[in-house]
Short mmCIF file of C-alpha atoms in Angstrom, two decimals:
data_model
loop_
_atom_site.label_atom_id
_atom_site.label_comp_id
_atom_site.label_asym_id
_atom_site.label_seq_id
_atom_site.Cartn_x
_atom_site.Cartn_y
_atom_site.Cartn_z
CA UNK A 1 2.72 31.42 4.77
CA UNK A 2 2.76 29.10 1.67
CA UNK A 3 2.19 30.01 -1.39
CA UNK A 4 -1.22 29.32 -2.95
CA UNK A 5 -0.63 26.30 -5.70
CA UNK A 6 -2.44 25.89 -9.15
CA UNK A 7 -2.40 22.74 -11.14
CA UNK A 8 -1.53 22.65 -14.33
CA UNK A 9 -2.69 19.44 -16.81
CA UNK A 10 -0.37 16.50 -16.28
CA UNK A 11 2.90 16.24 -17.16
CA UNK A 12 2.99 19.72 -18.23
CA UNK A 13 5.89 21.18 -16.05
CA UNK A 14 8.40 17.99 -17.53
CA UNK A 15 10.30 20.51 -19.86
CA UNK A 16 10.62 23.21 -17.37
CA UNK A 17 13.69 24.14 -15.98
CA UNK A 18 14.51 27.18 -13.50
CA UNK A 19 14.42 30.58 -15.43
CA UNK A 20 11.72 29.13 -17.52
CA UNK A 21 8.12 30.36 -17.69
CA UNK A 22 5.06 28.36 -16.85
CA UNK A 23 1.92 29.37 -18.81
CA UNK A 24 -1.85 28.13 -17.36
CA UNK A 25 -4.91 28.65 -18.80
CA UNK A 26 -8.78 28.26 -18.32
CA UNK A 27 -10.09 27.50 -14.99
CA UNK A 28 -6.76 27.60 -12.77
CA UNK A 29 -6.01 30.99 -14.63
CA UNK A 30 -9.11 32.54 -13.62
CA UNK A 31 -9.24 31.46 -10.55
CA UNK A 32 -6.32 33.25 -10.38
CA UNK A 33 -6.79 35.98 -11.90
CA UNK A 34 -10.21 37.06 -11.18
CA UNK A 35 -11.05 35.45 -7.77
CA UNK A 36 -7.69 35.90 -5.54
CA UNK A 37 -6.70 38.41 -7.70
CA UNK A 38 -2.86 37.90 -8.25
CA UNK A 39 -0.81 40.56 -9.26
CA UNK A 40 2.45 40.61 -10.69
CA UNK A 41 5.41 40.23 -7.76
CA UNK A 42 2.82 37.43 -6.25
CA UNK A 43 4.16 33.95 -5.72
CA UNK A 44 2.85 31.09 -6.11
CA UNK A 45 3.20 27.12 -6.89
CA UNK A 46 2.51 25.33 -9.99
CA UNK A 47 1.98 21.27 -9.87
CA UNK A 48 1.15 18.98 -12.66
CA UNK A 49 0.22 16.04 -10.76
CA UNK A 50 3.22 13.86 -11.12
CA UNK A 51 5.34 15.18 -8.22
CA UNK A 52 7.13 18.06 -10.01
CA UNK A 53 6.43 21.79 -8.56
CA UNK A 54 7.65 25.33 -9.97
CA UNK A 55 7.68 27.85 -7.59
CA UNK A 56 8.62 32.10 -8.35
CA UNK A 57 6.65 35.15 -8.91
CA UNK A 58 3.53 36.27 -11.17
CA UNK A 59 4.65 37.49 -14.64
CA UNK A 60 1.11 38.86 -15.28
CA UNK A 61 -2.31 37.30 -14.64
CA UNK A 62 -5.02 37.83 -17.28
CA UNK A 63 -8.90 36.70 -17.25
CA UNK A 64 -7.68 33.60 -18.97
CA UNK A 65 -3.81 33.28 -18.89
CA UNK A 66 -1.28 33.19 -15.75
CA UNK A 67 2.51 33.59 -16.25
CA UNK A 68 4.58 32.31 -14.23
CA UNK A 69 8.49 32.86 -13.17
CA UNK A 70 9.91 29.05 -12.53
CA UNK A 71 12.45 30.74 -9.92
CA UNK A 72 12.80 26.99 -8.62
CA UNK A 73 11.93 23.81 -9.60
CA UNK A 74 11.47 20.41 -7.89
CA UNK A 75 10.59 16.95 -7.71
CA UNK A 76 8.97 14.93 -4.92
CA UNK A 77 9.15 11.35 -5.01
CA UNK A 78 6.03 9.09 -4.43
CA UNK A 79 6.06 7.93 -1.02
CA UNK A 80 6.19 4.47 -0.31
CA UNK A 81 4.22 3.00 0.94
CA UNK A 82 1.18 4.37 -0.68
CA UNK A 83 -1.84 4.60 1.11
CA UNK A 84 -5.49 4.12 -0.16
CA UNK A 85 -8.37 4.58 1.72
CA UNK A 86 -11.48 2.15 1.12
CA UNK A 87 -14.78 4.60 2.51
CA UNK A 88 -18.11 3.17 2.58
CA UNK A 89 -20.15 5.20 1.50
CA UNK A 90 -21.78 7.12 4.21
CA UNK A 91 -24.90 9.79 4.70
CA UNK A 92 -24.95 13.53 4.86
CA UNK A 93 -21.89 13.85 2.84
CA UNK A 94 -20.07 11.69 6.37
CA UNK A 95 -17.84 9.71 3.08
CA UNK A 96 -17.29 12.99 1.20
CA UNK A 97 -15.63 14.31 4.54
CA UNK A 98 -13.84 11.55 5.31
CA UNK A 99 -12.22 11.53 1.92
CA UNK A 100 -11.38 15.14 2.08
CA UNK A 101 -9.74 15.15 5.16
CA UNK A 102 -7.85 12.02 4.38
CA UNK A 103 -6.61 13.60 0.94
CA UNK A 104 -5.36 16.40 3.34
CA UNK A 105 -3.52 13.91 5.46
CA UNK A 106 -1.84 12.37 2.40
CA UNK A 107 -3.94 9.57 0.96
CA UNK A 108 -3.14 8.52 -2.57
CA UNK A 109 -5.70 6.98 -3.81
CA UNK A 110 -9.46 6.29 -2.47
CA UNK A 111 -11.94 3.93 -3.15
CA UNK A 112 -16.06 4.48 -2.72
CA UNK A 113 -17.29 1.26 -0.87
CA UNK A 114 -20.99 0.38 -1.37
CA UNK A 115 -20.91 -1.96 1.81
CA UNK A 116 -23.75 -4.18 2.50
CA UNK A 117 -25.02 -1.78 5.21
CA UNK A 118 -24.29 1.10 3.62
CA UNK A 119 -27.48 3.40 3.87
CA UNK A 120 -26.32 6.02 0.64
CA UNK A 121 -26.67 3.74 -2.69
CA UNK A 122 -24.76 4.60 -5.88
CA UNK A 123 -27.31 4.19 -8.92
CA UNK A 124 -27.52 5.51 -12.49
CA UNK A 125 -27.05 9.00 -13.02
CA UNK A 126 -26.67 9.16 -9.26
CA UNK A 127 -23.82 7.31 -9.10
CA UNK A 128 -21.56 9.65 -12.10
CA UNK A 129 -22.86 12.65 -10.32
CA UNK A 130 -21.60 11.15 -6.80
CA UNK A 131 -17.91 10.03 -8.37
CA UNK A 132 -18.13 13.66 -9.84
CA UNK A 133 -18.43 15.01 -6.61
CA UNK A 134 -15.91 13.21 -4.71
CA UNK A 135 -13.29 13.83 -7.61
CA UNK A 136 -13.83 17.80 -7.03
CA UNK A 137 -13.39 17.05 -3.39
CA UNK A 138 -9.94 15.41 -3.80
CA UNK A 139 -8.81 18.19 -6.19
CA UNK A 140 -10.05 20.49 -4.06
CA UNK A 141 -8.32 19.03 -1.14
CA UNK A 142 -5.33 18.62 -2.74
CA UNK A 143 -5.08 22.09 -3.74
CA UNK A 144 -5.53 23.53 0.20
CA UNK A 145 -2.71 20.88 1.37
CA UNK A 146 -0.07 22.28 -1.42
CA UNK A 147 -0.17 18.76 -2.54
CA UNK A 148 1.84 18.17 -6.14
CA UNK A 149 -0.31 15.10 -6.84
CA UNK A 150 -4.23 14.56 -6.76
CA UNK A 151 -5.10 11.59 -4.82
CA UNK A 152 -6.65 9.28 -7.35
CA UNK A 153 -10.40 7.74 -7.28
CA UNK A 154 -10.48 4.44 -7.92
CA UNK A 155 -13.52 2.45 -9.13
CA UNK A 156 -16.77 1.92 -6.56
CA UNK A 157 -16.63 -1.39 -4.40
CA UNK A 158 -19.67 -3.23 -4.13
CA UNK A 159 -20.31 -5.72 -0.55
CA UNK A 160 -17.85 -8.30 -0.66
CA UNK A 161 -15.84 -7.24 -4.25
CA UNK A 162 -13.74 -5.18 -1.21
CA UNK A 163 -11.99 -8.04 -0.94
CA UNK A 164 -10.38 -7.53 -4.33
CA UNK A 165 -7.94 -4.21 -3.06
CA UNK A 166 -5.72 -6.70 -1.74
CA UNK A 167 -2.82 -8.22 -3.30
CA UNK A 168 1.26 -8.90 -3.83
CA UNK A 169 3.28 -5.99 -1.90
CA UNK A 170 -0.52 -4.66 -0.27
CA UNK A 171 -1.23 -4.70 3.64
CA UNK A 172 -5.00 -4.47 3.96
CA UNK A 173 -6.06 -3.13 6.95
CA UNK A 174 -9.75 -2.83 7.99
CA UNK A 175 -11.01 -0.58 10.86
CA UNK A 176 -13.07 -3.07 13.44
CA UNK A 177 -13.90 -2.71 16.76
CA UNK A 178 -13.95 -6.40 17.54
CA UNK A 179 -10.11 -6.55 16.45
CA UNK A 180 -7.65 -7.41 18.86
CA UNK A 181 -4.31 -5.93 17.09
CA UNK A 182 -3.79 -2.60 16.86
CA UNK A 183 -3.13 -0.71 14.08
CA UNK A 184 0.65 0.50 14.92
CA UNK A 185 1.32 -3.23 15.30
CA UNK A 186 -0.36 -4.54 12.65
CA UNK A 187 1.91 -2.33 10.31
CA UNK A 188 4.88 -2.83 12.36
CA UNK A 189 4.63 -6.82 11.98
CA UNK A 190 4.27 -6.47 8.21
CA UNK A 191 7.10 -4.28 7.88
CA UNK A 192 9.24 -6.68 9.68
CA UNK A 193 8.82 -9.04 7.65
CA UNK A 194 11.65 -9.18 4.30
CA UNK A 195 8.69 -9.30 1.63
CA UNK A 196 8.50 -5.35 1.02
CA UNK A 197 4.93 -3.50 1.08
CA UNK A 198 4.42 -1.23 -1.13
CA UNK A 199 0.65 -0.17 -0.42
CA UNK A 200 -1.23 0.49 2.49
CA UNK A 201 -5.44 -0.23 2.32
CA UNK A 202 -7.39 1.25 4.52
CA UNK A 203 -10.93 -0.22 5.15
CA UNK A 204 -13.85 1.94 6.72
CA UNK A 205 -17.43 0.43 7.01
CA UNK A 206 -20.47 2.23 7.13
CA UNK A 207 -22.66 3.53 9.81
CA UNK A 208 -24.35 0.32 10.43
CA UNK A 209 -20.60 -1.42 10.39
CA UNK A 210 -19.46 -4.18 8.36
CA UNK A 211 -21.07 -7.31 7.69
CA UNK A 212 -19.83 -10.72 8.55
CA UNK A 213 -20.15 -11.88 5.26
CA UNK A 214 -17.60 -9.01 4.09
CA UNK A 215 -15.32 -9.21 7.10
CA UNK A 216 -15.31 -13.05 6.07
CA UNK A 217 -14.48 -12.13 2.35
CA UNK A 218 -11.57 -9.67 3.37
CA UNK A 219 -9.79 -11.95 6.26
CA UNK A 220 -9.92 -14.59 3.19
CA UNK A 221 -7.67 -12.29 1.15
CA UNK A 222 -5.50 -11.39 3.56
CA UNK A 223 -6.62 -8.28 5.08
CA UNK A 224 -6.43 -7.76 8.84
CA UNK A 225 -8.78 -6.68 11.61
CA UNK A 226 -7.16 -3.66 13.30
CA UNK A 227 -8.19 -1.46 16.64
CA UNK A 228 -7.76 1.97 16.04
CA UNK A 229 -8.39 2.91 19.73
CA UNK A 230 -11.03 2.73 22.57
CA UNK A 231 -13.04 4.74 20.92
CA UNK A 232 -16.08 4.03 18.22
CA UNK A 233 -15.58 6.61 15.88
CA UNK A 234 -17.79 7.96 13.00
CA UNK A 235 -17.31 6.37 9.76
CA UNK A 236 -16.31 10.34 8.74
CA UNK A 237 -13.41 10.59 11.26
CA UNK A 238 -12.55 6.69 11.22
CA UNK A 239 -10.57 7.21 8.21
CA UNK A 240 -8.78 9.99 8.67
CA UNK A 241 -7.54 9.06 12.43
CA UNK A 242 -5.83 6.00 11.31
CA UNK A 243 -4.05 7.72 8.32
CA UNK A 244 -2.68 10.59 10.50
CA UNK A 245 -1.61 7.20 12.78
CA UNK A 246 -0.12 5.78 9.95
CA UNK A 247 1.59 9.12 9.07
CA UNK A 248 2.94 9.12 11.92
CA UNK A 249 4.26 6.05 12.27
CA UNK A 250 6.03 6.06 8.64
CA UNK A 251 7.50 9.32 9.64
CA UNK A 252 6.18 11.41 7.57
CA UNK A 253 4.80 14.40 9.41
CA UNK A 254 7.64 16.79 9.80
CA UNK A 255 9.29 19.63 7.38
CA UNK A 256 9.63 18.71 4.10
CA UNK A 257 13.48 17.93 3.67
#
């Protein structure tokens, strides 16, 4: 079984080398210390968010201090291509899901989509409460996959400002039933191709699907209509299924090496 994994704050395991000690504090140390209830002899992983993980034994767990034995330290590269998911937002909590199973997966980054049809609308106090929420869901999520980076939230898309994720070095690809390319060869063509890509978008509409006046705005950027399968899936397992597809095809699912 692996070990359980607390994050430390960023950038805070650059100076550690193996036989050194890694201290945390506050929330992760209680969590620790008072809810699993670590002992001394336990091991366990320590990430800082930028790729770097310490990994050894318990020195001694306290209400509000963890001390930790860096037995052996490493460093896992970014992948490349990154992938971001764009989710609309969805109701009962369908968006929240669908980003936490994604950030399971291996998203990087996500993006909440206010689409057109979108049903769930981001206002006011509502909306900082919402981004809130779906930040705690990617740490969260993070944390259960042993992941040594937090997938990051990016700002909330409104309608046709979707459109705007594109870019140099970025393959957009947006989820549509109507499409006539698939998804494996959508990637496959742009990875043919000698100009590199260095970041895959994924684009999930709402419930109620998205609208022609969006579809319209992302085509015009670039972006590409892609079939994920025969299936119509829920805009909470939509995601998720093409980025284990994407996994897949990148060749990424396997032992870590």
């Amino acid at each position: 079984m692996s070990n359980p994994l607390f994050y430390a704050e960023h950038g805070a395991l650059a100076d550690i080398a193996p036989g050194g000690t890694v201290v945390l504090t506050g929330a992760e140390a209680r969590h620790a210390a008072q809810v699993m209830r670590l002992a001394p002899g336990e091991r366990v992983d320590v990430a800082d968010d930028s790729g770097r993980r310490a990994s050894g034994p318990v020195l001694s767990a306290a209400a509000d201090r963890l001390e930790v034995s860096a037995e052996s330290v490493t460093d896992e590269p970014a992948p490349v291509p990154e992938l971001v998911l764009v989710q609309a937002l969805a109701k009962g909590d369908r968006d929240l899901l669908a980003v936490q199973t994604a950030t399971e997966l291996g998203i990087d980054g996500v993006h909440p989509w206010q689409a057109e049809r979108s049903i769930v609308r981001w206002r006011g106090e509502k909306a900082a409460k919402a981004a809130a929420k779906w930040e705690a869901a990617l740490l969260s999520a993070a944390k259960q996959a042993r992941r040594t980076r937090v997938p990051r939230l990016g700002e909330m898309l409104d309608g046709g400002a979707v459109a705007s994720v594109g870019g140099p070095g970025t393959l957009v690809l947006v989820l549509h039933e109507d499409a006539t390319v698939s998804l494996g060869e959508a990637l496959g063509e742009a990875l043919d191709v000698s100009a590199p890509v260095e970041r895959v978008v994924l684009v999930v509409g709402p419930e109620g699907g998205i609208s022609p006046a969006e579809v319209e705005a992302l085509t015009a950027a670039g972006g590409r209509l892609v079939l994920l399968g025969l299936n119509v899936l829920r805009s909470s397992t939509a995601g998720p299924a093409a980025v284990a597809v994407l996994q897949h095809l990148l060749g990424r699912f396997g032992p870590r090496t």
